[in-house]
Tab-separated table of C-alpha atoms and ligand atoms in Angstrom:
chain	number	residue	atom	x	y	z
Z	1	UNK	CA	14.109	-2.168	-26.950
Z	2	UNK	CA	14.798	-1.283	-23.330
Z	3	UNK	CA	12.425	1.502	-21.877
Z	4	UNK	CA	12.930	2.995	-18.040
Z	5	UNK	CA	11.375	5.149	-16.182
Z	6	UNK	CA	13.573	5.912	-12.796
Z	7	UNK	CA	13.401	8.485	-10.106
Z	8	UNK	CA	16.344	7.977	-8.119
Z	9	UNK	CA	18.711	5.609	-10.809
Z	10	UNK	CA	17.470	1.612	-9.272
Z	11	UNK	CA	15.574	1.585	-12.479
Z	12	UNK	CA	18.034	2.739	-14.752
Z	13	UNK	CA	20.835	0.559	-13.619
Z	14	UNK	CA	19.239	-2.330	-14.093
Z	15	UNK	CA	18.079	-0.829	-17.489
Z	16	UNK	CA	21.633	0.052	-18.473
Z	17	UNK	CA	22.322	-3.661	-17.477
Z	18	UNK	CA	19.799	-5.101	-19.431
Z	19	UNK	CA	21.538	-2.566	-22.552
Z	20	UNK	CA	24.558	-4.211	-21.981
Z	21	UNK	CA	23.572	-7.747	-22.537
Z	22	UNK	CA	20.543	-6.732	-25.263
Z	23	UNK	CA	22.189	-3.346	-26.983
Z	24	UNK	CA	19.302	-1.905	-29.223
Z	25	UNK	CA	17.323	1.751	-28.151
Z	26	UNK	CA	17.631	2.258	-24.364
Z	27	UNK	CA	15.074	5.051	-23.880
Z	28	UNK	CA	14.207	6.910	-20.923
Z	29	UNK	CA	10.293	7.796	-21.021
Z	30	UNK	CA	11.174	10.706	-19.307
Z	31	UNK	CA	13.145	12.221	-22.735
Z	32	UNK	CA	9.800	11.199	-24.268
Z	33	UNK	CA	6.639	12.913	-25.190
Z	34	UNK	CA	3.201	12.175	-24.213
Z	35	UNK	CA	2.615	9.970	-26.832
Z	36	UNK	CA	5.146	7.773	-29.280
Z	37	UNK	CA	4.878	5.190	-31.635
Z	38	UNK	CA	7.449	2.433	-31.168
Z	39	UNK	CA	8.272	-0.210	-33.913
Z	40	UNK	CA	9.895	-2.611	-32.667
Z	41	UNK	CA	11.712	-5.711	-35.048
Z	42	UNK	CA	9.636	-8.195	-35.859
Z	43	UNK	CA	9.288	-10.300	-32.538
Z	44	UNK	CA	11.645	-7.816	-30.711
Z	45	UNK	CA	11.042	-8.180	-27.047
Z	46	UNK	CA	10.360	-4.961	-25.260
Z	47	UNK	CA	11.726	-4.330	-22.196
Z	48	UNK	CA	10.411	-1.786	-19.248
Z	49	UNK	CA	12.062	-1.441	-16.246
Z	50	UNK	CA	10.032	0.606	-13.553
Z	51	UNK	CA	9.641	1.320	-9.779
Z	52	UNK	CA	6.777	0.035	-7.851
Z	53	UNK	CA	4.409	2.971	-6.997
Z	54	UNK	CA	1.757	1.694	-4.682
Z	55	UNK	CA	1.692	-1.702	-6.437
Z	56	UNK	CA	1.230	0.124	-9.725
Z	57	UNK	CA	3.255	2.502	-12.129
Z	58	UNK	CA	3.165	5.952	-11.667
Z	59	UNK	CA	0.992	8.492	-13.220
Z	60	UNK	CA	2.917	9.545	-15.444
Z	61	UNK	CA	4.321	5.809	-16.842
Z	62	UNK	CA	0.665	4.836	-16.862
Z	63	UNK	CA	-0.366	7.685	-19.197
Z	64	UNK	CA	2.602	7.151	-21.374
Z	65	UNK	CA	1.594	3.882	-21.836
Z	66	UNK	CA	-2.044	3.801	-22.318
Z	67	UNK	CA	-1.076	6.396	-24.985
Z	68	UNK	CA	1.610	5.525	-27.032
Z	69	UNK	CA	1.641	2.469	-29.579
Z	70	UNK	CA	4.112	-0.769	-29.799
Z	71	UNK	CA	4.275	-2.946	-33.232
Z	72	UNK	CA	5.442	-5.866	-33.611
Z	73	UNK	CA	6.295	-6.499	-29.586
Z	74	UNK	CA	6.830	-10.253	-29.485
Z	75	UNK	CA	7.378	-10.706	-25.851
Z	76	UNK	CA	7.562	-7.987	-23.175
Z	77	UNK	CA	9.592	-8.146	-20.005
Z	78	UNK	CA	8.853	-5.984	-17.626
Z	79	UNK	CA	11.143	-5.320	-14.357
Z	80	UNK	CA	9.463	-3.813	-11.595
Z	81	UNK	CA	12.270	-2.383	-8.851
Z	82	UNK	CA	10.796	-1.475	-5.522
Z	83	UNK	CA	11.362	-1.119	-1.592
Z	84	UNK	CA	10.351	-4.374	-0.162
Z	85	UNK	CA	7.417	-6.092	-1.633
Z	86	UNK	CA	5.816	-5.784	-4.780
Z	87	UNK	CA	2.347	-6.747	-4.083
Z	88	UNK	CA	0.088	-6.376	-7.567
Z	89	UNK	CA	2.416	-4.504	-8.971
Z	90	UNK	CA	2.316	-7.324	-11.535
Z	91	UNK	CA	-1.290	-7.388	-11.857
Z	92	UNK	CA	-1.387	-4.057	-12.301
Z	93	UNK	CA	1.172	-3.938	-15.423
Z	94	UNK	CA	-0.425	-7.150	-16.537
Z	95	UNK	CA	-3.758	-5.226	-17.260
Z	96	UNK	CA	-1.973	-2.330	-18.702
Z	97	UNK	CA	-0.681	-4.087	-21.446
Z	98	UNK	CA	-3.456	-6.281	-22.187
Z	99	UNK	CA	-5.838	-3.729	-22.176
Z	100	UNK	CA	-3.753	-2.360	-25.073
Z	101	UNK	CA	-3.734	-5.632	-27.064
Z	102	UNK	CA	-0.473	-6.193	-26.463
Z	103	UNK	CA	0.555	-9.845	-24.942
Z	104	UNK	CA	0.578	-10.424	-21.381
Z	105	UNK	CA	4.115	-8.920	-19.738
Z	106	UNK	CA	6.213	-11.532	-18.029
Z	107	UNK	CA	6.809	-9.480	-15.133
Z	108	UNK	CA	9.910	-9.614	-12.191
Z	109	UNK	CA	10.531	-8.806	-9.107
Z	110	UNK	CA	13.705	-6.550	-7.911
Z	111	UNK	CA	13.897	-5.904	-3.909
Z	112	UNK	CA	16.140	-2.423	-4.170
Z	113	UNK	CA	16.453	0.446	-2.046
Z	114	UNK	CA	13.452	2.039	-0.913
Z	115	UNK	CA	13.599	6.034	-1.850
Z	116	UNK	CA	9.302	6.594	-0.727
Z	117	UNK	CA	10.800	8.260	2.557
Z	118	UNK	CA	7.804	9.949	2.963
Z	119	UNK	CA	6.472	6.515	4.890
Z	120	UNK	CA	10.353	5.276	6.251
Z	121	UNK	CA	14.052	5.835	5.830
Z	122	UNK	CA	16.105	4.579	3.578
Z	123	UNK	CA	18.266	2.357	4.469
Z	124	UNK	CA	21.721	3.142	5.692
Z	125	UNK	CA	24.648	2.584	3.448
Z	126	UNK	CA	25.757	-0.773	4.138
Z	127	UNK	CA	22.651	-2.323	4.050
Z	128	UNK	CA	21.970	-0.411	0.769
Z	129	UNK	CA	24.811	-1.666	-0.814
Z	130	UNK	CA	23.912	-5.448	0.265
Z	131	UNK	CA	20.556	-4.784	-1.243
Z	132	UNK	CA	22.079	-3.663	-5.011
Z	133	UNK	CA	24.122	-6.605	-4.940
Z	134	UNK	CA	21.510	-9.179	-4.172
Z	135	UNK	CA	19.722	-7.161	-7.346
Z	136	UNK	CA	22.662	-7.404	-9.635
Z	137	UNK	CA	22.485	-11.356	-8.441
Z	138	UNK	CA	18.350	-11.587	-9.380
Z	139	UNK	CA	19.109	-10.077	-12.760
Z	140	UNK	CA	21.883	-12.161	-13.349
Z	141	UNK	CA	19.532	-15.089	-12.832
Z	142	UNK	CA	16.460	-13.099	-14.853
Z	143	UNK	CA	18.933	-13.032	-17.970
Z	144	UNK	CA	20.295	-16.539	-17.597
Z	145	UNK	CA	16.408	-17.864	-17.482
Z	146	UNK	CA	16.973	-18.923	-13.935
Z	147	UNK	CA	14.629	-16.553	-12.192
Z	148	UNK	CA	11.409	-17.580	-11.751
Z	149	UNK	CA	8.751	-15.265	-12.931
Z	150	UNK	CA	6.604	-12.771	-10.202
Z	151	UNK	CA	3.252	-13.834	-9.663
Z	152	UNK	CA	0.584	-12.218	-6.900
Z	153	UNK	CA	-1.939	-14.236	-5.641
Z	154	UNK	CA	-5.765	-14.020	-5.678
Z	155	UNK	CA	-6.054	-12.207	-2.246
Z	156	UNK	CA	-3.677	-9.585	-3.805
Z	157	UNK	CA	-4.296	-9.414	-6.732
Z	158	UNK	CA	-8.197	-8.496	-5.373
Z	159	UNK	CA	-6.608	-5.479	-3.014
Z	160	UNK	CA	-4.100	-4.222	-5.565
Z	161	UNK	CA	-7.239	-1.344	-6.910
Z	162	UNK	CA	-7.739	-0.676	-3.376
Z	163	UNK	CA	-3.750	0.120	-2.506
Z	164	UNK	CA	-3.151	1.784	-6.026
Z	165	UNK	CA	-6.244	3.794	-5.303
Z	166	UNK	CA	-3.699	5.249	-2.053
Z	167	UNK	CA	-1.659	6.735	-4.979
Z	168	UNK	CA	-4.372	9.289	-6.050
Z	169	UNK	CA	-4.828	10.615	-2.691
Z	170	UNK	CA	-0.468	11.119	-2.435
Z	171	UNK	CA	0.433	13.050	-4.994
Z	172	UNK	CA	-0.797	16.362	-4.189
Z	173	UNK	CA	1.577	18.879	-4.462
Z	174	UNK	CA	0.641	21.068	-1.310
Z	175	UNK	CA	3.058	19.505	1.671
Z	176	UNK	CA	6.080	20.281	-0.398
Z	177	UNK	CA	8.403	22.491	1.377
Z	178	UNK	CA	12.003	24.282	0.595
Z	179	UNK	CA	14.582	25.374	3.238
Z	180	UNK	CA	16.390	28.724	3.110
Z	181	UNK	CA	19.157	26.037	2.711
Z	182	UNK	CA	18.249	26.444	-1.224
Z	183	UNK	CA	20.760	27.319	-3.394
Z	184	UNK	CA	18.501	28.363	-6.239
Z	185	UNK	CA	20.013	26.206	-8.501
Z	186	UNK	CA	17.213	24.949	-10.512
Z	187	UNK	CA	17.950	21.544	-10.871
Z	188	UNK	CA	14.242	20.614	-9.158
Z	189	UNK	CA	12.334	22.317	-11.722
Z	190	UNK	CA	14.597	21.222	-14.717
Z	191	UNK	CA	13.874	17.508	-13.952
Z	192	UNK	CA	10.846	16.788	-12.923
Z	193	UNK	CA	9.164	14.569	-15.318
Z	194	UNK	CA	5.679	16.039	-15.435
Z	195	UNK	CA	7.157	19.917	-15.238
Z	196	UNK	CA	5.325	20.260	-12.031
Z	197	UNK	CA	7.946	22.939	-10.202
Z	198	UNK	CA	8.505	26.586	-11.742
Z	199	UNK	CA	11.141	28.752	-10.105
Z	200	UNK	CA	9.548	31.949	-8.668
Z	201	UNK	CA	11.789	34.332	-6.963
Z	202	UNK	CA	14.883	32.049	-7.106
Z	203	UNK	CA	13.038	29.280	-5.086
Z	204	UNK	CA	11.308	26.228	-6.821
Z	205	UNK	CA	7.147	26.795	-6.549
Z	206	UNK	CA	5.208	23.643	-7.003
Z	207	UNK	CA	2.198	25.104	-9.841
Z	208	UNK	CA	0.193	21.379	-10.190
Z	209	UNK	CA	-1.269	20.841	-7.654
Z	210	UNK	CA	-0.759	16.663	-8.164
Z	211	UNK	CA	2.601	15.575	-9.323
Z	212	UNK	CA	4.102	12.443	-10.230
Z	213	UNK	CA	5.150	12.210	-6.552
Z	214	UNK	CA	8.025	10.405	-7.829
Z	215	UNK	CA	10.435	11.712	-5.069
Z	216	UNK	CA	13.301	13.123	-7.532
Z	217	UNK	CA	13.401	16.458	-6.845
Z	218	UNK	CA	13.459	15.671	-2.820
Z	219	UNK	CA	16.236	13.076	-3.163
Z	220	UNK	CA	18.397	14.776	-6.243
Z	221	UNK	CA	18.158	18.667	-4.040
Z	222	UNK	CA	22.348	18.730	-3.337
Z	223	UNK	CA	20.945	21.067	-0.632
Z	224	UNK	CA	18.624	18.663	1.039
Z	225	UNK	CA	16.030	21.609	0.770
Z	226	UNK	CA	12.901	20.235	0.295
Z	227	UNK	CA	10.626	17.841	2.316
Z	228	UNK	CA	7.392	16.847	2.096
Z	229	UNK	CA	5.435	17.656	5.243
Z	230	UNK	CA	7.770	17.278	8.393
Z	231	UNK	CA	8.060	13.218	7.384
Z	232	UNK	CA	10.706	13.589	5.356
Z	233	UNK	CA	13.043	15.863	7.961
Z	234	UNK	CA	15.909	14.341	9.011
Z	235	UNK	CA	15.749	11.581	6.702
Z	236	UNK	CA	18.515	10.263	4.459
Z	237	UNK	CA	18.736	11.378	0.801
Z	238	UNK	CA	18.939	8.602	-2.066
Z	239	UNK	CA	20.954	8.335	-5.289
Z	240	UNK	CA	21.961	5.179	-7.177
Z	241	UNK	CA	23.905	6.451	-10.176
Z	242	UNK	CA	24.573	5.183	-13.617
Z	243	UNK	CA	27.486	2.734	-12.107
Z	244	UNK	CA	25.408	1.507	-10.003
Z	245	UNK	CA	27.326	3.265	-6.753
Z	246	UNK	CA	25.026	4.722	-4.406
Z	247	UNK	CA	24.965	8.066	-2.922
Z	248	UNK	CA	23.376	8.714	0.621
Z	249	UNK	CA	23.099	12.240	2.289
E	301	FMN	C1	5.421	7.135	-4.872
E	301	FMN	C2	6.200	5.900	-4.520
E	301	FMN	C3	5.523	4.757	-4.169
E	301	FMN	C4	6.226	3.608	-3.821
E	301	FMN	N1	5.520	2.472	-3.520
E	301	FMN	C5	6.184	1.349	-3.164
E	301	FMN	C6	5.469	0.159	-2.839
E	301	FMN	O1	4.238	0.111	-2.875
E	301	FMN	N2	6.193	-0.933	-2.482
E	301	FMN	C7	7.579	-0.918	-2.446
E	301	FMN	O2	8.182	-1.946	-2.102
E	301	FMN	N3	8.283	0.199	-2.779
E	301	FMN	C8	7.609	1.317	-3.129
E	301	FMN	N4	8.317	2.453	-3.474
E	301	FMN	C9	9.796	2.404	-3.474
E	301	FMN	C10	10.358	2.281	-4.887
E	301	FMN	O3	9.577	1.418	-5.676
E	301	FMN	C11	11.795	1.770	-4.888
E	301	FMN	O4	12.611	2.490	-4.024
E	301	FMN	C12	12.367	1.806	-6.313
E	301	FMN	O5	13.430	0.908	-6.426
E	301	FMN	C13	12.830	3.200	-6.734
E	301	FMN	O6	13.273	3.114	-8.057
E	301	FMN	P1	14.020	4.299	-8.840
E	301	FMN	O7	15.301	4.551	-8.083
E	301	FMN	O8	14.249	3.730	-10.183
E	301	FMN	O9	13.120	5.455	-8.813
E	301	FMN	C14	7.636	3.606	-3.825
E	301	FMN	C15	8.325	4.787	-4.177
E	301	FMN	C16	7.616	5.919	-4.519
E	301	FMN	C17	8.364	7.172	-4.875
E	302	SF4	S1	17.280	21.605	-6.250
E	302	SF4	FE1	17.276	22.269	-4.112
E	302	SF4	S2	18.793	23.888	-4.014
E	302	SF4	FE2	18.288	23.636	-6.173
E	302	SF4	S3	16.598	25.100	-6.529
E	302	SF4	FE3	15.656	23.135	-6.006
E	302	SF4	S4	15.313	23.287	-3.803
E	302	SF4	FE4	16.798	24.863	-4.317
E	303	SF4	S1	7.512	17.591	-8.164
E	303	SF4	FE1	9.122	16.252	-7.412
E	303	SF4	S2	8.013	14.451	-6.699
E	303	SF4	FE2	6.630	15.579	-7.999
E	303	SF4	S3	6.877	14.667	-10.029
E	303	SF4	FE3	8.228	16.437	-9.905
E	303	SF4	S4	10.177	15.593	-9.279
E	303	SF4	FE4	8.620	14.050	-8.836
């Protein structure tokens, strides 16, 4: 069982990857409910692939999976995509899972294309294709058991609370902005993952005040109408899609 949560598609290609070497239920947590019961085949390994989010999982993952319930998980796998450096992001799924009585997540590493342009730019084109392809090369060694493992050490693995902790304070709602560029299509408020955005007056209205601050609705916007404070003006837009091609604007 392969499960994904993505914001701007690293996450899912690797996870439709993984499907094509492991078949079985590809599910994306975001079609999911608060709360679900998995069984999985005797022994099945279970498979999450994820984006780092402040050397954690995002609010939203997190409370997906302290709720929901795994049987019979032999082994679980988890693939943690992210900007540059993963810090505790294994430490942090490590006590996720065990906390649950589940057994201990072998957890990797996948340097991808950083969409959190809220702190820098992502990368231009060239460099982000260089970037997918070193990936696709990692995962190709992760599946032929040739990739070693992600491990943090002490030192970071004794910040990681500290850096996660960052994560509370950044995902309030209030800096979000939209441009008269808007075309009132919608498509913000149809996929955010924790419904955070109604459309009022044609124009997407952020009614939680914390979100998942996942960055989708930014990147996806085909008008390049929101931002988040002024950090985010004049800085590229993000899209890996299901083929794994990316999309800059
Ligand atoms: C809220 C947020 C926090 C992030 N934190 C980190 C981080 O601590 N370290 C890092 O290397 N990348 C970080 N990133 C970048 C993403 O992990 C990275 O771009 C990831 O591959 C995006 O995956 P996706 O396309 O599946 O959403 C962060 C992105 C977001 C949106
Ligand atoms: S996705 Fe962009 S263009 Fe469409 S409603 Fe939202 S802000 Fe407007
Ligand atoms: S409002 Fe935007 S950044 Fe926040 S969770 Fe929804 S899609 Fe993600």
């Amino acid at each position: 069982m392969i499960l994904y949560y993505s914001s701007t598609g690293n996450s899912r290609h690797i996870a439709l990857k993984l499907h094509e070497v492991f078949h079985g239920d590809l599910i994306d947590v975001c079609d999911c409910g608060e709360r679900v019961s998995f069984n999985l085949e005797d022994g099945e390994t279970l498979f999450l692939v994820t984006f780092n989010c402040f050397w954690g999982v995002s609010n939203r993952l997190e409370a997906f999976l302290r709720k929901s319930e795994f049987r019979n998980a032999g082994k679980i796998v988890v693939i943690m995509t992210c900007g540059g450096y993963l810090g505790g992001g294994d430490a942090s799924v490590e006590k996720l899972f065990l906390e649950k009585g589940l057994p201990k997540p072998t957890v990797y590493s996948l340097v991808m294309v950083t969409n959190y342009s809220i702190l820098h730019d992502v990368p231009p084109p060239d460099d982000q294709k260089k970037k997918l392809m070193h990936a696709e090369r990692i995962l190709r060694n992760i599946l032929q058991g040739a990739q070693k493992p992600y491990h943090s050490g002490w030192l970071i693995r004794r910040l990681t609370p500290v850096v996660h902790a960052q994560y509370e304070k950044s995902r309030v709602t209030s800096p979000f902005t939209v441009d008269s560029t808007c075309t009132h299509c919608g498509l913000c408020a149809k996929n955010c993952p924790v419904h955070a955005i109604e459309m009022k007056g044609g124009k997407p209205f952020w009614k939680l005040p914390k979100c998942d601050i996942c960055l989708r609705c930014l990147h996806h916007c085909p008008a390049k109408a929101i931002n988040y404070g002024d950090s985010t003006r004049n800085r590229l837009r993000y899209l890996c899609d299901s083929s794994g091609e990316t999309h800059t604007s």
